[in-house]
Coordinates of C-alpha atoms in Angstrom, one line a residue:
Chain A
M1284 CA 51.0 -43.6 12.5
N1285 CA 50.2 -40.3 14.1
L1286 CA 46.8 -39.8 15.1
L1287 CA 46.4 -36.5 13.2
Y1288 CA 46.0 -38.1 10.0
V1289 CA 43.3 -40.1 11.3
L1290 CA 41.3 -37.2 12.8
A1291 CA 42.0 -34.7 9.9
P1292 CA 39.6 -36.9 7.6
L1293 CA 37.0 -37.4 9.8
V1294 CA 36.1 -33.5 10.5
P1295 CA 35.1 -32.6 7.0
V1296 CA 33.0 -36.3 6.9
A1297 CA 31.4 -35.3 10.4
F1298 CA 31.1 -31.5 8.9
V1299 CA 28.9 -32.9 5.9
L1300 CA 27.0 -35.4 8.3
G1301 CA 26.1 -32.5 10.6
W1302 CA 24.8 -30.1 7.4
W1303 CA 22.7 -32.7 6.4
A1304 CA 21.2 -33.7 9.5
S1305 CA 20.1 -29.9 10.3
R1306 CA 19.2 -29.8 6.6
Q1307 CA 16.8 -32.9 7.4
I1308 CA 15.6 -31.1 10.5
G1309 CA 14.4 -27.9 9.1
A1310 CA 12.6 -29.4 6.0
R1311 CA 10.9 -31.3 8.7
R1312 CA 10.0 -28.7 10.1
S1313 CA 8.8 -26.4 8.0
G1314 CA 6.6 -29.4 6.8
A1315 CA 5.0 -29.4 9.7
E1316 CA 4.1 -25.8 9.8
V1317 CA 3.0 -25.9 6.1
S1318 CA 0.5 -28.5 6.7
E1319 CA -1.0 -27.1 10.0
L1320 CA -1.4 -23.7 7.9
S1321 CA -2.8 -25.4 5.0
S1322 CA -5.2 -27.6 6.9
D1323 CA -6.4 -24.1 8.2
Y1324 CA -6.1 -22.3 5.0
F1325 CA -8.4 -24.9 3.3
R1326 CA -11.0 -24.6 6.7
G1327 CA -11.2 -21.4 6.1
L1328 CA -11.8 -21.3 2.2
N1329 CA -14.6 -24.1 2.9
Y1330 CA -16.0 -21.5 5.1
L1331 CA -16.1 -19.0 2.7
L1332 CA -17.7 -21.2 0.1
N1333 CA -20.2 -22.2 2.4
E1334 CA -21.2 -18.5 2.7
E1335 CA -20.1 -18.9 6.5
Q1336 CA -17.8 -15.8 6.4
D1337 CA -17.8 -15.0 10.0
K1338 CA -16.6 -18.4 11.0
A1339 CA -14.0 -18.1 7.8
I1340 CA -12.8 -14.4 8.8
E1341 CA -12.3 -16.2 12.6
V1342 CA -10.1 -18.9 10.7
F1343 CA -8.1 -16.8 9.0
L1344 CA -7.4 -14.1 11.7
K1345 CA -6.3 -17.4 14.1
L1346 CA -4.1 -18.1 10.7
A1347 CA -2.5 -14.7 11.2
E1348 CA -1.0 -15.2 14.4
Y1349 CA 1.4 -18.0 12.8
N1350 CA 3.5 -15.9 10.2
R1351 CA 3.7 -12.5 8.6
D1352 CA 2.3 -14.2 5.0
T1353 CA -0.8 -14.8 6.7
V1354 CA -1.1 -10.9 6.9
E1355 CA -1.3 -10.3 3.0
T1356 CA -3.6 -13.1 2.5
H1357 CA -5.7 -11.0 5.3
L1358 CA -5.5 -8.1 3.3
A1359 CA -6.1 -9.9 0.0
L1360 CA -9.6 -11.1 1.8
G1361 CA -10.6 -7.9 3.1
N1362 CA -9.9 -6.0 -0.8
L1363 CA -12.1 -8.6 -2.0
F1364 CA -14.7 -8.2 0.5
R1365 CA -14.8 -3.9 -0.1
R1366 CA -14.8 -4.8 -3.6
R1367 CA -17.9 -6.9 -3.1
G1368 CA -19.2 -4.2 -1.3
E1369 CA -19.4 -5.9 1.8
V1370 CA -17.5 -3.0 3.3
D1371 CA -18.7 -3.7 7.0
R1372 CA -17.0 -6.8 7.0
A1373 CA -13.9 -5.6 4.9
I1374 CA -13.6 -2.8 8.3
R1375 CA -13.7 -5.5 10.5
L1376 CA -11.2 -7.6 9.0
H1377 CA -9.0 -4.3 8.7
Q1378 CA -9.5 -3.4 12.2
H1379 CA -8.4 -6.7 13.8
L1380 CA -5.2 -6.6 11.7
V1381 CA -4.3 -3.0 12.8
S1382 CA -5.2 -3.7 16.5
R1383 CA -3.0 -7.1 16.6
P1384 CA -0.2 -7.0 18.7
G1385 CA 3.1 -8.3 17.2
L1386 CA 2.6 -7.1 13.5
T1387 CA 5.1 -5.2 12.1
D1388 CA 5.1 -1.3 11.4
A1389 CA 4.9 -2.0 7.6
M1390 CA 2.6 -4.2 7.9
K1391 CA 0.1 -1.9 9.9
T1392 CA 0.4 0.8 8.2
V1393 CA -0.6 -1.1 4.7
A1394 CA -3.8 -2.5 7.2
L1395 CA -4.2 1.2 8.2
L1396 CA -4.4 2.2 4.5
E1397 CA -7.0 -0.4 3.2
L1398 CA -9.2 0.8 6.8
G1399 CA -8.6 4.2 4.9
E1400 CA -9.9 2.8 1.7
D1401 CA -12.8 0.6 3.4
Y1402 CA -14.0 3.9 5.3
M1403 CA -13.9 6.1 2.1
R1404 CA -16.2 3.4 0.5
A1405 CA -18.5 3.1 3.2
G1406 CA -18.7 7.1 3.5
L1407 CA -17.2 7.6 6.6
L1408 CA -14.8 10.6 5.3
D1409 CA -14.1 12.3 8.5
R1410 CA -12.8 8.5 9.8
A1411 CA -11.0 7.9 6.4
E1412 CA -9.8 11.7 6.4
A1413 CA -8.4 11.4 10.0
L1414 CA -6.7 8.0 9.3
F1415 CA -4.9 9.1 5.7
S1416 CA -3.7 12.3 7.6
D1417 CA -1.8 10.0 10.3
L1418 CA -0.4 8.0 7.5
V1419 CA 0.8 11.4 5.9
A1420 CA 2.3 12.3 9.0
M1421 CA 4.1 9.1 9.7
D1422 CA 5.6 9.2 5.9
A1423 CA 4.0 5.7 5.3
H1424 CA 2.3 5.4 2.3
A1425 CA 2.1 9.2 2.1
P1426 CA 1.9 9.2 -1.7
S1427 CA -1.4 6.7 -1.7
A1428 CA -2.6 8.5 1.5
L1429 CA -2.3 12.1 -0.1
R1430 CA -4.0 11.2 -3.2
H1431 CA -7.0 9.4 -1.2
L1432 CA -7.0 12.8 0.4
I1433 CA -7.5 14.8 -2.5
A1434 CA -9.9 12.4 -3.4
I1435 CA -11.9 13.6 -0.1
Y1436 CA -11.6 17.0 -0.6
Q1437 CA -12.9 17.1 -4.1
H1438 CA -15.6 15.2 -2.7
E1439 CA -16.1 17.7 0.0
R1440 CA -15.3 20.6 -2.5
D1441 CA -12.7 22.1 -0.1
W1442 CA -10.7 22.8 -3.1
H1443 CA -8.4 25.1 -1.1
K1444 CA -7.6 21.9 0.4
A1445 CA -7.4 19.8 -2.3
I1446 CA -4.7 22.1 -3.8
E1447 CA -2.9 22.3 -0.8
H1448 CA -2.5 18.6 -0.8
A1449 CA -1.9 17.9 -4.8
R1450 CA 1.1 20.4 -4.5
R1451 CA 2.7 18.4 -1.3
L1452 CA 1.7 15.0 -3.9
E1453 CA 3.9 16.8 -6.7
V1454 CA 6.8 17.5 -4.4
M1455 CA 6.6 14.0 -2.8
T1456 CA 6.6 12.1 -6.1
G1457 CA 7.5 14.7 -8.8
E1458 CA 4.6 13.9 -10.9
D1459 CA 3.0 16.6 -12.4
E1460 CA -0.2 17.0 -11.1
A1461 CA -0.5 20.7 -12.2
P1462 CA -3.2 20.1 -15.0
M1463 CA -5.6 19.1 -11.8
I1464 CA -4.9 21.7 -9.5
A1465 CA -5.5 24.3 -12.6
Q1466 CA -8.7 22.4 -12.6
F1467 CA -9.1 23.3 -8.8
Y1468 CA -8.7 27.0 -9.3
C1469 CA -11.5 26.9 -11.9
E1470 CA -13.6 25.6 -9.3
L1471 CA -12.6 28.0 -7.1
A1472 CA -13.3 30.7 -9.8
D1473 CA -16.4 29.5 -11.1
R1474 CA -17.8 29.7 -7.5
S1475 CA -16.8 33.5 -6.7
R1476 CA -18.5 33.8 -10.0
Q1477 CA -21.8 32.8 -8.7
H1478 CA -20.6 34.7 -5.5
G1479 CA -20.4 37.9 -7.6
A1480 CA -16.6 38.0 -6.4
R1481 CA -15.7 38.8 -9.9
A1482 CA -12.0 40.3 -8.3
E1483 CA -11.6 36.9 -6.4
A1484 CA -12.8 34.9 -9.8
R1485 CA -9.8 36.8 -11.5
D1486 CA -7.5 36.0 -9.3
Y1487 CA -8.1 32.2 -9.1
L1488 CA -8.1 31.9 -12.8
R1489 CA -4.8 33.7 -13.3
Q1490 CA -3.5 31.1 -10.7
A1491 CA -5.0 28.7 -13.0
F1492 CA -2.9 29.7 -15.7
E1493 CA 0.0 29.7 -13.9
C1494 CA -0.7 25.9 -13.2
Q1495 CA -1.6 25.1 -16.6
P1496 CA -1.3 28.0 -19.4
D1497 CA -3.3 26.3 -22.3
C1498 CA -6.0 25.5 -19.7
V1499 CA -9.1 25.6 -21.6
R1500 CA -11.7 25.6 -18.8
A1501 CA -10.1 28.7 -17.3
F1502 CA -10.2 30.3 -20.8
M1503 CA -13.7 29.5 -21.3
L1504 CA -14.2 30.6 -17.7
T1505 CA -12.4 34.4 -18.6
G1506 CA -14.6 34.8 -21.8
R1507 CA -18.1 34.1 -19.4
L1508 CA -16.6 36.6 -16.6
Q1509 CA -15.7 39.2 -19.4
S1510 CA -19.1 38.6 -21.3
E1511 CA -20.8 39.0 -18.1
D1512 CA -19.0 42.3 -17.7
G1513 CA -19.7 43.1 -20.8
Q1514 CA -16.4 43.1 -22.3
H1515 CA -17.2 41.4 -25.7
V1516 CA -14.3 41.6 -27.6
E1517 CA -12.2 40.4 -24.7
A1518 CA -14.6 37.9 -24.4
V1519 CA -14.0 36.5 -27.9
T1520 CA -10.2 36.8 -27.3
A1521 CA -10.7 34.3 -24.5
Y1522 CA -13.2 31.8 -26.1
E1523 CA -11.1 31.8 -29.6
A1524 CA -7.9 31.1 -27.0
A1525 CA -10.1 28.3 -25.4
I1526 CA -10.8 26.7 -29.2
K1527 CA -6.9 27.0 -30.1
A1528 CA -5.9 25.3 -26.8
D1529 CA -8.5 22.4 -27.5
I1530 CA -10.4 22.4 -30.8
A1531 CA -12.1 19.4 -28.8
F1532 CA -14.3 21.4 -27.2
T1533 CA -15.7 23.5 -29.8
P1534 CA -19.0 22.5 -29.6
D1535 CA -19.5 23.8 -25.9
I1536 CA -17.1 27.0 -26.8
L1537 CA -19.1 28.4 -30.1
P1538 CA -22.2 29.4 -28.5
P1539 CA -21.2 31.9 -26.1
L1540 CA -18.1 32.6 -28.6
L1541 CA -21.1 33.7 -31.3
N1542 CA -22.9 35.6 -28.8
S1543 CA -19.7 37.6 -28.0
Y1544 CA -18.9 38.0 -31.9
A1545 CA -22.9 39.4 -32.3
R1546 CA -22.7 41.4 -29.3
S1547 CA -19.3 43.3 -30.3
Q1548 CA -20.6 43.4 -33.9
Q1549 CA -17.8 41.4 -35.3
M1550 CA -19.7 39.3 -37.4
E1551 CA -17.0 39.5 -40.1
R1552 CA -14.4 38.0 -38.0
A1553 CA -16.9 35.5 -36.8
E1554 CA -17.1 34.4 -40.8
G1555 CA -13.2 34.4 -40.7
F1556 CA -12.5 32.1 -37.3
L1557 CA -15.3 29.7 -38.5
H1558 CA -14.0 29.4 -42.3
D1559 CA -10.8 28.8 -40.9
M1560 CA -11.9 26.5 -38.4
L1561 CA -14.0 24.3 -41.2
G1562 CA -10.3 22.9 -42.0
R1563 CA -9.0 22.1 -38.8
Y1564 CA -12.1 20.9 -37.0
H1565 CA -14.6 18.0 -38.9
G1566 CA -17.5 18.2 -36.2
I1567 CA -20.9 19.9 -37.7
S1568 CA -20.8 22.8 -34.9
P1569 CA -18.8 25.3 -37.1
V1570 CA -21.3 24.4 -40.3
L1571 CA -24.2 25.0 -38.2
A1572 CA -23.1 28.3 -37.2
L1573 CA -22.0 29.6 -40.6
T1574 CA -25.4 27.9 -41.5
H1575 CA -27.0 30.5 -39.0
L1576 CA -24.7 33.3 -39.8
Y1577 CA -25.3 33.2 -43.8
R1578 CA -29.4 32.7 -42.9
Q1579 CA -29.2 36.1 -41.6
R1580 CA -26.9 38.0 -43.8
D1581 CA -27.6 36.1 -47.0
G1582 CA -30.8 34.7 -46.8
E1583 CA -32.2 31.1 -46.7
R1584 CA -31.3 30.1 -50.1
A1585 CA -27.8 30.7 -49.3
A1586 CA -27.6 29.0 -46.0
I1587 CA -29.3 26.0 -47.6
D1588 CA -27.0 25.6 -50.6
F1589 CA -23.7 25.8 -48.0
L1590 CA -25.4 23.7 -45.6
T1591 CA -26.3 20.8 -48.1
A1592 CA -22.5 21.3 -49.8
Q1593 CA -20.7 20.8 -45.8
L1594 CA -23.1 17.6 -45.3
R1595 CA -21.9 15.8 -48.3
Q1596 CA -18.5 16.2 -46.9
R1597 CA -19.3 15.5 -43.4
P1598 CA -22.5 13.6 -43.1
S1599 CA -24.3 14.3 -39.9
V1600 CA -27.7 13.6 -38.2
R1601 CA -27.4 17.4 -36.2
G1602 CA -26.6 18.6 -39.8
L1603 CA -29.8 16.7 -41.7
M1604 CA -31.9 18.0 -39.0
A1605 CA -30.8 21.4 -39.3
L1606 CA -31.7 20.5 -42.9
I1607 CA -35.2 19.6 -42.4
D1608 CA -35.9 22.7 -40.1
A1609 CA -34.5 25.0 -43.0
T1610 CA -36.7 23.4 -45.5
M1611 CA -39.9 22.6 -44.2
D1612 CA -41.3 26.0 -44.8
K1613 CA -40.8 25.0 -48.5
I1614 CA -42.3 22.1 -48.7
E1615 CA -46.7 21.3 -48.6
G1616 CA -48.6 18.4 -49.1
E1617 CA -47.7 14.7 -48.5
A1618 CA -44.1 15.4 -48.6
R1619 CA -44.3 18.2 -46.0
E1620 CA -45.8 15.1 -43.6
N1621 CA -43.0 13.0 -44.5
F1622 CA -40.8 15.3 -43.8
L1623 CA -42.3 15.7 -40.4
I1624 CA -41.9 12.3 -39.6
L1625 CA -38.5 12.3 -40.9
R1626 CA -38.0 15.2 -38.3
D1627 CA -39.7 13.4 -35.2
L1628 CA -37.1 10.7 -36.2
T1629 CA -34.0 12.2 -36.2
R1630 CA -34.8 14.0 -33.0
K1631 CA -35.7 10.8 -31.1
L1632 CA -32.5 9.8 -32.5
L1633 CA -30.7 12.4 -31.1
E1634 CA -32.6 12.4 -27.6
G1635 CA -30.9 9.4 -26.8
Q1636 CA -27.5 9.9 -27.7
A1637 CA -24.7 10.2 -25.5
M1638 CA -22.9 13.6 -26.9
Y1639 CA -19.5 13.0 -24.7
R1640 CA -17.8 10.3 -23.5
C1641 CA -14.6 9.6 -21.1
S1642 CA -11.5 8.9 -22.9
R1643 CA -10.5 7.0 -19.7
C1644 CA -13.6 5.4 -18.3
G1645 CA -15.9 5.1 -21.5
F1646 CA -18.1 6.9 -19.0
G1647 CA -21.3 8.1 -21.5
A1648 CA -23.0 11.5 -20.9
K1649 CA -25.8 13.8 -22.2
A1650 CA -24.1 17.1 -20.7
H1651 CA -20.2 18.2 -20.2
H1652 CA -18.8 17.5 -16.9
W1653 CA -15.2 18.6 -16.1
Q1654 CA -14.8 15.4 -14.1
C1655 CA -15.7 12.3 -14.9
P1656 CA -18.8 11.0 -12.6
S1657 CA -17.3 7.7 -12.8
C1658 CA -13.4 7.7 -12.8
K1659 CA -13.3 10.9 -11.0
S1660 CA -10.4 11.9 -13.8
W1661 CA -10.2 15.5 -14.8
S1662 CA -11.1 17.3 -18.4
T1663 CA -11.1 13.4 -19.9
I1664 CA -14.9 14.3 -20.9
R1665 CA -14.8 15.0 -24.6
P1666 CA -17.3 15.5 -27.3
I1667 CA -18.0 12.2 -29.3
H1668 CA -17.6 12.5 -33.1
G1669 CA -19.7 10.5 -35.0
V1670 CA -22.5 10.7 -37.7
A1671 CA -25.3 10.7 -35.0
S1672 CA -23.2 13.3 -32.8
E1673 CA -20.9 16.0 -33.1
Chain B
M965 CA 12.1 -48.0 13.0
R966 CA 12.6 -47.0 16.1
L967 CA 14.2 -50.5 17.4
L968 CA 16.6 -50.5 14.6
A969 CA 17.8 -46.7 15.5
I970 CA 17.7 -48.1 19.1
I971 CA 19.9 -51.7 17.9
V972 CA 22.3 -48.8 15.8
L973 CA 22.8 -46.6 18.9
V974 CA 23.7 -49.3 21.2
I975 CA 26.3 -51.2 18.7
F976 CA 27.9 -47.3 18.5
I977 CA 27.8 -46.6 21.8
A978 CA 29.5 -50.2 22.5
A979 CA 32.0 -49.8 19.6
G980 CA 32.8 -46.1 21.5
T981 CA 33.5 -47.9 25.1
V982 CA 35.8 -50.7 23.5
L983 CA 37.5 -48.1 21.3
G984 CA 38.1 -45.9 24.3
A985 CA 39.2 -48.9 26.3
L986 CA 41.9 -49.9 23.9
N987 CA 43.1 -46.5 22.9
A988 CA 43.4 -45.4 26.6
D989 CA 46.6 -43.6 26.6
L990 CA 47.0 -40.1 26.4
V991 CA 48.0 -37.7 23.5
G992 CA 48.8 -33.9 24.1
Y993 CA 47.7 -31.1 21.9
D994 CA 49.4 -27.9 22.0
L995 CA 47.0 -25.3 21.4
A996 CA 48.8 -22.3 21.6
F997 CA 47.2 -20.5 24.4
A998 CA 46.9 -23.9 26.3
Q999 CA 48.5 -27.6 26.6
V1000 CA 45.9 -30.0 26.6
R1001 CA 46.6 -34.0 27.3
L1002 CA 43.6 -36.3 26.9
P1003 CA 43.3 -40.0 25.9
K1004 CA 42.8 -41.0 21.7
G1005 CA 39.4 -42.2 21.9
A1006 CA 38.0 -39.3 23.5
A1007 CA 40.5 -36.7 20.9
L1008 CA 38.6 -38.5 18.1
L1009 CA 35.0 -37.8 19.6
V1010 CA 35.9 -34.0 20.2
A1011 CA 36.9 -34.1 16.6
L1012 CA 33.5 -35.8 15.5
V1013 CA 31.4 -33.6 17.8
I1014 CA 33.0 -30.3 16.3
G1015 CA 33.0 -31.3 12.9
W1016 CA 29.0 -32.3 13.4
L1017 CA 28.0 -29.2 15.2
L1018 CA 30.1 -26.8 12.4
G1019 CA 27.8 -28.7 9.5
G1020 CA 24.7 -28.1 11.5
L1021 CA 25.3 -24.5 12.6
T1022 CA 26.3 -23.9 8.8
A1023 CA 23.1 -25.5 6.9
W1024 CA 21.1 -23.3 9.6
L1025 CA 22.5 -20.3 9.0
G1026 CA 22.1 -20.8 5.3
V1027 CA 18.3 -21.6 5.6
S1028 CA 17.4 -18.8 7.6
M1029 CA 19.5 -16.4 5.6
R1030 CA 17.8 -17.3 2.9
Q1031 CA 14.3 -16.9 4.2
R1032 CA 15.1 -13.6 5.7
R1033 CA 15.9 -12.2 2.4
R1034 CA 12.6 -13.8 1.2
Q1035 CA 10.6 -12.2 3.7
L1036 CA 12.3 -8.9 3.2
R1037 CA 11.8 -9.2 -0.5
A1038 CA 8.0 -9.8 0.2
D1039 CA 8.1 -6.8 2.7
K1040 CA 9.6 -4.3 -0.1
K1041 CA 7.1 -5.3 -2.9
L1042 CA 3.5 -5.3 -0.4
P1043 CA 3.4 -1.3 0.2
A1044 CA 3.1 -1.1 -3.4
K1045 CA -0.9 0.5 -3.8
P1046 CA -2.5 1.7 -7.1

């Protein structure tokens, strides 16, 4: 028999045997690695549970030298430390990671980003800024780094740099940052207004409108500028535009708007506008404004009748307090005493009440902020609608 | 276990030696670029070794490529930051 007939079937048999042997060796080797890693992991976890976090970090750092997967564990650990407020520990861990040789560039930049966040949390803004700027220059995690840089510049109130970086972020991600940039211009305009640089303030407002044509804050600032310059007719137009842009801000806009109506002697226009608002806005502010207007023009009786009729449709503690104040002069004796108690009660009820709430994080505030002090979002704090508030 | 492995190994070496001695006559191979003449036993051994090595190499390449793919996927996932 030809030798080839014997050899031919033997080669595939040997092939299968070799394949199987290689798989067996590979499985045994990875199993050894896993068990070695697992024992170190458990040792590290044990240290963590025993509150011996320094020793735990040492174990985890040694572990990082085995393979790249443990780097991710480190990043998670650093994140955990930062969230717990142990920023110094998080910084030390991330610094170790960054200085570790043999780390891939991708992992190193992630560690740098985390380190920057640690610095931010620790209040070391200059170091964080330097790190994030380097990351942007390297084009590594640039969108995240830019967002952090914008947050730093907002904190430092360096609005020019914030605008510059927000524009870069817009180009990089394609996301619309215009409302935020408009707020930065409004901040600049407000600062210029306070320093008396009115032309500069107007220029910033123009740029804010270019970013966001229906920017309520820019309309309100325009109205304020014009009112301060004695241009009350123009101020009225700006304030009315602000309410049209976002009716939710009515309680903040109405007081200066009414002032401008009065100074420009346009009370008929005021009445028309407020009547128009009653249909569109369900808060109590326009009702109170109209009550005030009727009291001045038609007398106390007409004002009380209007207010009582409106309170039946939209019950409100603020409205009730206005009604008590209006009727107080007409009441005498024991009823007056009872009314005084009721007035004090309603006043206390209103004093403890948050008038504004952030629609993003739920932060409650008594005064209005354009940037939420809690989640740092812009234009998310809005008046609360309800019986006890607006 | 180790003793059993040694015994099996000795049996295979003995069998190989006996087979090699019984099939000592030369066979010729024309490999196109060269002509080789070697004993039948050696030809058998070479065929087995080549098959074994090819099988091992295939398994090793398969495993290492799968690991590499998994690592790349994990690297891509990691940079996503809030």
